Coordinates of C-alpha atoms in Angstrom, one line a residue:
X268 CA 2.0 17.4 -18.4
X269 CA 0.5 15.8 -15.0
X270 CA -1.3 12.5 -15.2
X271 CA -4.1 12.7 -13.1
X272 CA -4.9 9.3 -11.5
X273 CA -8.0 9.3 -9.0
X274 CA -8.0 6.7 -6.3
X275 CA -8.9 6.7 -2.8
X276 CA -6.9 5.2 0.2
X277 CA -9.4 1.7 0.3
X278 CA -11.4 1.1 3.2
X279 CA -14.8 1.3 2.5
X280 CA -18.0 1.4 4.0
X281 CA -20.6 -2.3 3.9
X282 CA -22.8 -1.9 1.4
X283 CA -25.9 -1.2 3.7
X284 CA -27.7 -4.8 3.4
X285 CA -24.2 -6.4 4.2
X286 CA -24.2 -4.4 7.2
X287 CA -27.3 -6.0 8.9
X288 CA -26.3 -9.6 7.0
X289 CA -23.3 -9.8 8.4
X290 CA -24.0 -8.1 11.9
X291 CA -26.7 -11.3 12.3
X292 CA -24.1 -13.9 10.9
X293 CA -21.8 -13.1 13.1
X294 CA -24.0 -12.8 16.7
X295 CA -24.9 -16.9 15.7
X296 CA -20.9 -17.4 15.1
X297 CA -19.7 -15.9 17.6
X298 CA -17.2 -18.7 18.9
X299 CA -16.2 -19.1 15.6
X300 CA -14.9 -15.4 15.1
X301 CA -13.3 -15.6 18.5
X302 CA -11.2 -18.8 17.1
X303 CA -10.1 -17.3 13.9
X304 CA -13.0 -19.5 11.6
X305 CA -15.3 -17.3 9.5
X306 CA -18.2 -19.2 8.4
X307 CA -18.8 -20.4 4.8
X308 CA -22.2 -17.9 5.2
X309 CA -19.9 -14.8 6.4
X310 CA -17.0 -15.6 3.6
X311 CA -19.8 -15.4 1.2
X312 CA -21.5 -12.1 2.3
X313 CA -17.9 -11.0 2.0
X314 CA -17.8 -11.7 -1.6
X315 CA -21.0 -10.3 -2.6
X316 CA -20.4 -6.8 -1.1
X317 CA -16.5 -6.8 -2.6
X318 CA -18.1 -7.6 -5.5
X319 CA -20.3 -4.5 -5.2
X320 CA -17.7 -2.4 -4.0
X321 CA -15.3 -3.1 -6.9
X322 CA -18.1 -2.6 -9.6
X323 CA -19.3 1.0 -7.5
X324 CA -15.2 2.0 -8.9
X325 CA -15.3 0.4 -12.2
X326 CA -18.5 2.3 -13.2
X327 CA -17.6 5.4 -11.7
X328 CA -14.5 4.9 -13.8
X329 CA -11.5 5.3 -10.8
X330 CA -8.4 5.2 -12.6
X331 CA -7.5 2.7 -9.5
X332 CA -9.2 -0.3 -7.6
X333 CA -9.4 -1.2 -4.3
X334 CA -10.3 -4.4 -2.7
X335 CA -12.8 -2.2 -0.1
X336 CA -11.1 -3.9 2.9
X337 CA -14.5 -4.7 4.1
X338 CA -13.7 -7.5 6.2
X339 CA -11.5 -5.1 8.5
X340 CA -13.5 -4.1 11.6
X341 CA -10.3 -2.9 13.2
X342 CA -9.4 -0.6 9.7
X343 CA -5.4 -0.5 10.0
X344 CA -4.7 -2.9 12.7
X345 CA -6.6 -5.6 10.6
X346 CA -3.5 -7.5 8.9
X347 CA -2.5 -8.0 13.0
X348 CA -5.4 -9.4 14.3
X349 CA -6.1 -12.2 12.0
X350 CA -2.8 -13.4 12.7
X351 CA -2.6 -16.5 14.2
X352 CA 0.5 -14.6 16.7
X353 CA -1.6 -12.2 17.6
X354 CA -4.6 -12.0 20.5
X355 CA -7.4 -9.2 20.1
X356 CA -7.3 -7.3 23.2
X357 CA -10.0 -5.0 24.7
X358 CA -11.2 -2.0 22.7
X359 CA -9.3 1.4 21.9
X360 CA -9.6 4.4 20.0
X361 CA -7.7 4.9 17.3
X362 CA -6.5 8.5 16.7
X363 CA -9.6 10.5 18.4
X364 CA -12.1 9.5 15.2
X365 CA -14.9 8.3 17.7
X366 CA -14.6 5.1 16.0
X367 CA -13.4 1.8 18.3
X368 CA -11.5 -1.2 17.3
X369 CA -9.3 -3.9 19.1
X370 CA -5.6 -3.9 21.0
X371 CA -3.8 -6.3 18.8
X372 CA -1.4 -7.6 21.0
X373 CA 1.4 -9.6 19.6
X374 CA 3.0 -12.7 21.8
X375 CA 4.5 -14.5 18.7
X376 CA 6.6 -14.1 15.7
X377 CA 5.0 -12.1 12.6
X378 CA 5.3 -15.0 10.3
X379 CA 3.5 -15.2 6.7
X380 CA -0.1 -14.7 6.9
X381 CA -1.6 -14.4 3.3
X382 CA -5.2 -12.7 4.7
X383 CA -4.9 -9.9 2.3
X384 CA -3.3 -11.1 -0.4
X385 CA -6.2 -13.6 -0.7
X386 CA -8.5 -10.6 -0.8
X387 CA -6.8 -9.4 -4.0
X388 CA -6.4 -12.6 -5.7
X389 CA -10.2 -12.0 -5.3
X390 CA -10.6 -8.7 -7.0
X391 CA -8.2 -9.6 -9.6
X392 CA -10.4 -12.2 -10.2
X393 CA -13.3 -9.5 -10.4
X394 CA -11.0 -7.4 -12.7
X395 CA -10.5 -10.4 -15.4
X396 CA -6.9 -9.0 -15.7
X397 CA -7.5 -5.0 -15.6
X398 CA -4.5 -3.1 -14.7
X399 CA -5.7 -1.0 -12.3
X400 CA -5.9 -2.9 -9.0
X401 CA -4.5 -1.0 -6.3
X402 CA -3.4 -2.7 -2.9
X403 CA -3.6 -1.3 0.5
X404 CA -2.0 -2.1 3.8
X405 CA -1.1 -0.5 6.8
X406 CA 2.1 1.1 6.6
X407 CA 4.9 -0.3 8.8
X408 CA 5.1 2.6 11.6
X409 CA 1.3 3.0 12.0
X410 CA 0.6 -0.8 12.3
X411 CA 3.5 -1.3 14.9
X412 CA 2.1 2.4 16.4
X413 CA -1.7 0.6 16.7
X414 CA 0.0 -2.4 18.5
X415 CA 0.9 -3.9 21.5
X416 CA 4.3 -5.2 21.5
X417 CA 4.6 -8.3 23.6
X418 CA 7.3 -10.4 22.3
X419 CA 9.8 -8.4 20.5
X420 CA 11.0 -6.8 23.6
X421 CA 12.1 -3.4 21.5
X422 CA 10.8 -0.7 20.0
X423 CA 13.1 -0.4 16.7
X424 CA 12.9 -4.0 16.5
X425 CA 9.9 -4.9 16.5
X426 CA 9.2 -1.8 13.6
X427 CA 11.5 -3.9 11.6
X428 CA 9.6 -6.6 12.3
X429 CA 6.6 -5.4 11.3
X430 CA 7.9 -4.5 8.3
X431 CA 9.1 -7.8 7.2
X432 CA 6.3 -8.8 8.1
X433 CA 4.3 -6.4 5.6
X434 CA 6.9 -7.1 3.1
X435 CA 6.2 -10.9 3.3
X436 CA 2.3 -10.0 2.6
X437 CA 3.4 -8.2 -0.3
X438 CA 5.7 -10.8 -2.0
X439 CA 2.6 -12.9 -2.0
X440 CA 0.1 -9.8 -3.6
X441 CA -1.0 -10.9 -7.0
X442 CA 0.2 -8.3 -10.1
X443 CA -1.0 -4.7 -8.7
X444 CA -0.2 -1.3 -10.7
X445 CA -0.7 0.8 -7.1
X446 CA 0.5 0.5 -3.6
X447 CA -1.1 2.6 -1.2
X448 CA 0.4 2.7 2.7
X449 CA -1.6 4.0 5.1
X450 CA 1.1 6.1 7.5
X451 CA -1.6 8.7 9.8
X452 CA 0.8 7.7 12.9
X453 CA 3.8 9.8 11.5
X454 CA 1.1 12.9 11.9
X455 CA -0.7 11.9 14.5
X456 CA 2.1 9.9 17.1
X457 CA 5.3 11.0 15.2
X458 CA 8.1 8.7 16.0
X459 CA 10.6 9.7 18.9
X460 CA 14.2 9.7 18.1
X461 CA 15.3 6.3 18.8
X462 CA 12.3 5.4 15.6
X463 CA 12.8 8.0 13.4
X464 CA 15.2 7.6 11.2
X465 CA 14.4 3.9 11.1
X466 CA 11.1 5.0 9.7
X467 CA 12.5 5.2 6.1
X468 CA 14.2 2.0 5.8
X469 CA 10.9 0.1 7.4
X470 CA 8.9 1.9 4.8
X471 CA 11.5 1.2 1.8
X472 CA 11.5 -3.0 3.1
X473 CA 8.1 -3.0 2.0
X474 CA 8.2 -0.8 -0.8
X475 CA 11.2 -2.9 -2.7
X476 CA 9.0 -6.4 -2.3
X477 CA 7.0 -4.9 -5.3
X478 CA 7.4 -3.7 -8.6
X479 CA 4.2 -1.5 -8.3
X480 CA 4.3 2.2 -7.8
X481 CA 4.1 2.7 -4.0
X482 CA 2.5 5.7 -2.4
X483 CA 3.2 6.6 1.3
X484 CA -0.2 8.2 2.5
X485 CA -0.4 10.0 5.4
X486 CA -3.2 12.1 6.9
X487 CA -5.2 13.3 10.0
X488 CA -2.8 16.6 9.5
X489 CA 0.4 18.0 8.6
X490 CA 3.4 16.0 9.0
X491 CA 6.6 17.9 11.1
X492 CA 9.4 18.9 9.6
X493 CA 11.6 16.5 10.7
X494 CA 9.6 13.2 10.1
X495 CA 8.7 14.9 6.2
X496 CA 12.8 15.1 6.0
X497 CA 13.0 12.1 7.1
X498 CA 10.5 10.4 5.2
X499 CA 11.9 11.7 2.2
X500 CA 14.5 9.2 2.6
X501 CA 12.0 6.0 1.6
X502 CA 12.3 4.1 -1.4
X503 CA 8.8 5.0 -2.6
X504 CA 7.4 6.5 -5.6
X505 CA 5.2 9.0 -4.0
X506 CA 4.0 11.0 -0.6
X507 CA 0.5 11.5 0.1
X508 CA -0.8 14.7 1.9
X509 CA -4.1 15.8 3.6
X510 CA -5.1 19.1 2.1
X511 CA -8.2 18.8 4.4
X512 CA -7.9 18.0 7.9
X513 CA -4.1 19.5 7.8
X514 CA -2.0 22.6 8.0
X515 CA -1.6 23.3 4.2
X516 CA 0.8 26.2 5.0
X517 CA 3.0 23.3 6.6
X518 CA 2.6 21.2 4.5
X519 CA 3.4 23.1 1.1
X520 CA 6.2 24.6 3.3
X521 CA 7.7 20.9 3.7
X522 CA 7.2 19.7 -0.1
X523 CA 8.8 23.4 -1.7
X524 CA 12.0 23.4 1.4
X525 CA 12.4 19.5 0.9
X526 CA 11.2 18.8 -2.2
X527 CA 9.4 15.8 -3.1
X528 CA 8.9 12.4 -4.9
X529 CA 8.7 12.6 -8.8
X530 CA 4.8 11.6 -8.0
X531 CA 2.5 13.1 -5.4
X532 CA -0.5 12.3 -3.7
X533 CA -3.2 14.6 -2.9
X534 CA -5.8 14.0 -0.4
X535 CA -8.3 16.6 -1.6
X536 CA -11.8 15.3 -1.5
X537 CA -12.8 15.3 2.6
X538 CA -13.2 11.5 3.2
X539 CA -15.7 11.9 6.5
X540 CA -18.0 14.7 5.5
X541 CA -21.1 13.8 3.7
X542 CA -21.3 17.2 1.5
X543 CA -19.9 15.7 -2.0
X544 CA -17.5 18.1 -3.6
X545 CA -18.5 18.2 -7.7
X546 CA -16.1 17.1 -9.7
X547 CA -14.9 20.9 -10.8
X548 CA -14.3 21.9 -7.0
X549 CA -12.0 19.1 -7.3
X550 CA -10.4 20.4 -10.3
X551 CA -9.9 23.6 -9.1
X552 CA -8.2 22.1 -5.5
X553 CA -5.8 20.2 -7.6
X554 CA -4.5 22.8 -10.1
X555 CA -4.2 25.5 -6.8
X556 CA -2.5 23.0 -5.3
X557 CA 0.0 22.0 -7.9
X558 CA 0.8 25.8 -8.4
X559 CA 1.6 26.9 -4.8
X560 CA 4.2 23.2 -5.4
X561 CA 7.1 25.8 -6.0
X562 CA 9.8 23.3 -6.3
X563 CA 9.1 20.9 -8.8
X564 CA 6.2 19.5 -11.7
X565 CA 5.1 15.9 -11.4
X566 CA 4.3 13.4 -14.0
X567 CA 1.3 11.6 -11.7
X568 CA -0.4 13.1 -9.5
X569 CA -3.1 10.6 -7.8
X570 CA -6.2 12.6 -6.8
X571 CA -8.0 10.9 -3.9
X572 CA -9.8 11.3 -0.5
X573 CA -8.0 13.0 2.1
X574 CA -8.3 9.8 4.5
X575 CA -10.6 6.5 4.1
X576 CA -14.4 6.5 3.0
X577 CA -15.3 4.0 6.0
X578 CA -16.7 7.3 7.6
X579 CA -19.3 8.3 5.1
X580 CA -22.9 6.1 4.1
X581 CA -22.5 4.3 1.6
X582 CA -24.2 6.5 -1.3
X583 CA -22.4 9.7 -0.2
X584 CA -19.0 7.7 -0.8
X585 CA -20.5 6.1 -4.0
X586 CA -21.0 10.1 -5.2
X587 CA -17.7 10.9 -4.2
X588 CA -16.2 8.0 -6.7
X589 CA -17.8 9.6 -9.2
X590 CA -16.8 13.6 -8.7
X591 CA -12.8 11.9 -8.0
X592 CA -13.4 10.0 -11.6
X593 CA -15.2 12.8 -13.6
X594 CA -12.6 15.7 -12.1
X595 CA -9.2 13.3 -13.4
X596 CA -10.7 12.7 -16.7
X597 CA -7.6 14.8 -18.6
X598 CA -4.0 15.3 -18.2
X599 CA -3.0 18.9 -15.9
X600 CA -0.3 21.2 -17.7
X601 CA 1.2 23.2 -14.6
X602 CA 3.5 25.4 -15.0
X603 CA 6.9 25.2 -13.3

């Protein structure tokens, strides 16, 4: 038997009134932003929409929580530029999504932070002790992929930089059943050989600094064959896959010539169009899924969103919570 767990990779939209709050809080604080200070007005704001976000998942009834990440205008780069090492550089697209964010450009040593980890102290607050938070951070590839390296000098060190750096964060995460890493960059910039087979041993760094089950997520397409071989090599509970925006031929090709994780990932409900897949459509994805996986049964499959929900308004993501929740309600018996 499979457990099905539905979850989504975090990043959420603003709750529609934050959207407007927050966009006039911020044009009257302007200098503040620019030197790191959020207002006590904008910090609350904050809280009110997590707040919101977190009880949209609880009364769908998501087997896992997110924070929402609401507070990261640059999505993935975010943990990088609210670091006190790090200056916010012009504005860049991030892989070809029409959506715009910063440069982080680092000039100083990735020392502790604590930004995100505050976030989930937070929503385990919000949680009174439920053991479903999940936490969610860039992994270590994309985030040194997103940045501009300016004091590290090298390429392979400064992933391993990142990592500890990521690592670090983690150590300081309150008790979390879930990990999700965010990893698009292995599909959509893969590493070049000089990277690549550091790229498991970044990934494991963080993985080992918590006891939670960590998922490596990665989407915008298929992964090559090389990075998924290579990838296999992490310390991590599961892999992740886009079943919508990728190659599915690739990448059932990779899991049933490589193998995979005892756990898997499935990125199955499309997390930037606004048509809302019912929660049998869902069902119907997984078990055809989990069939054509020659090689191997799981015990936990987590059912999610093929990439983040930022894309979609906030009701169609709201629906989409609910058709994940509803279509994980029982356990899948596949057969091997």
């Amino acid at each position: 038997m499979t457990e099905l767990v539905s979850t989504t990779p975090g990043l959420y939209p603003l709750p529609d009134w934050a959207k407007q709050e927050l966009s006039d809080l911020k044009g009257h604080q302007k200098h503040d932003l620019i030197s790191g200070n959020e207002g006590g007005d904008i910090v609350g704001a904050y809280d009110r929409a997590r707040e919101e976000v977190v009880s949209e998942q609880t009364d769908a009834g998501l087997d896992r929580v997110v924070e929402g990440q609401l507070r990261w205008d640059d999505m993935l780069a975010h943990p990088l530029t609210v670091h006190e090492n790090v200056e916010t550089g012009g504005i860049v697209r991030y892989y070809d999504n029409n959506n715009f964010y910063r440069d982080p450009q680092v000039s100083g040593e990735l020392t502790f932070s604590g930004d995100v980890a505050a976030e989930l102290d937070a929503t385990a607050d919000l949680l009174g002790g439920d053991e479903s938070l999940q936490a969610v951070l860039p992994g270590p590839y994309s985030l040194s992929d997103l940045a501009t390296d300016e004091h590290y000098g090298d390429e392979a060190e400064f992933l391993d930089a990142v990592s500890e750096f990521l690592a670090g964060e983690v150590d300081a995460f309150p008790d979390h059943e879930t990990l999700f890493l965010l990893e698009p960059s292995l599909v959509f910039s893969p590493p070049g050989e000089d990277v690549d087979e550091r790229v498991p041993g970044a990934i494991s760094a963080v993985s080992d600094a918590t006891d939670a089950d960590v998922v490596v997520h990665t989407y915008w397409g298929a992964l090559d064959e090389k990075v998924y071989a290579h990838l296999m090599d992490a310390d991590v509970d599961a892999i992740g896959f886009d079943f919508v925006a990728g190659d599915r031929d690739q990448t059932l090709y990779n899991v049933n010539e490589y193998g995979t994780k005892d756990d898997i990932a499935l990125g199955l409900v499309d997390g930037q169009n606004t048509l809302v897949e019912d929660p049998e459509t869902i069902r119907e994805r997984v078990e055809w899924t989990l069939d054509n996986v020659q090689s191997q049964t799981f015990d936990t499959a987590y059912v999610t969103s093929n990439t983040e929900l930022f894309y979609l308004p906030e009701n169609r993501a709201t629906e989409k919570l609910a058709a994940l929740a509803a279509a994980t309600e029982d356990e899948l018996e596949v057969e091997a």
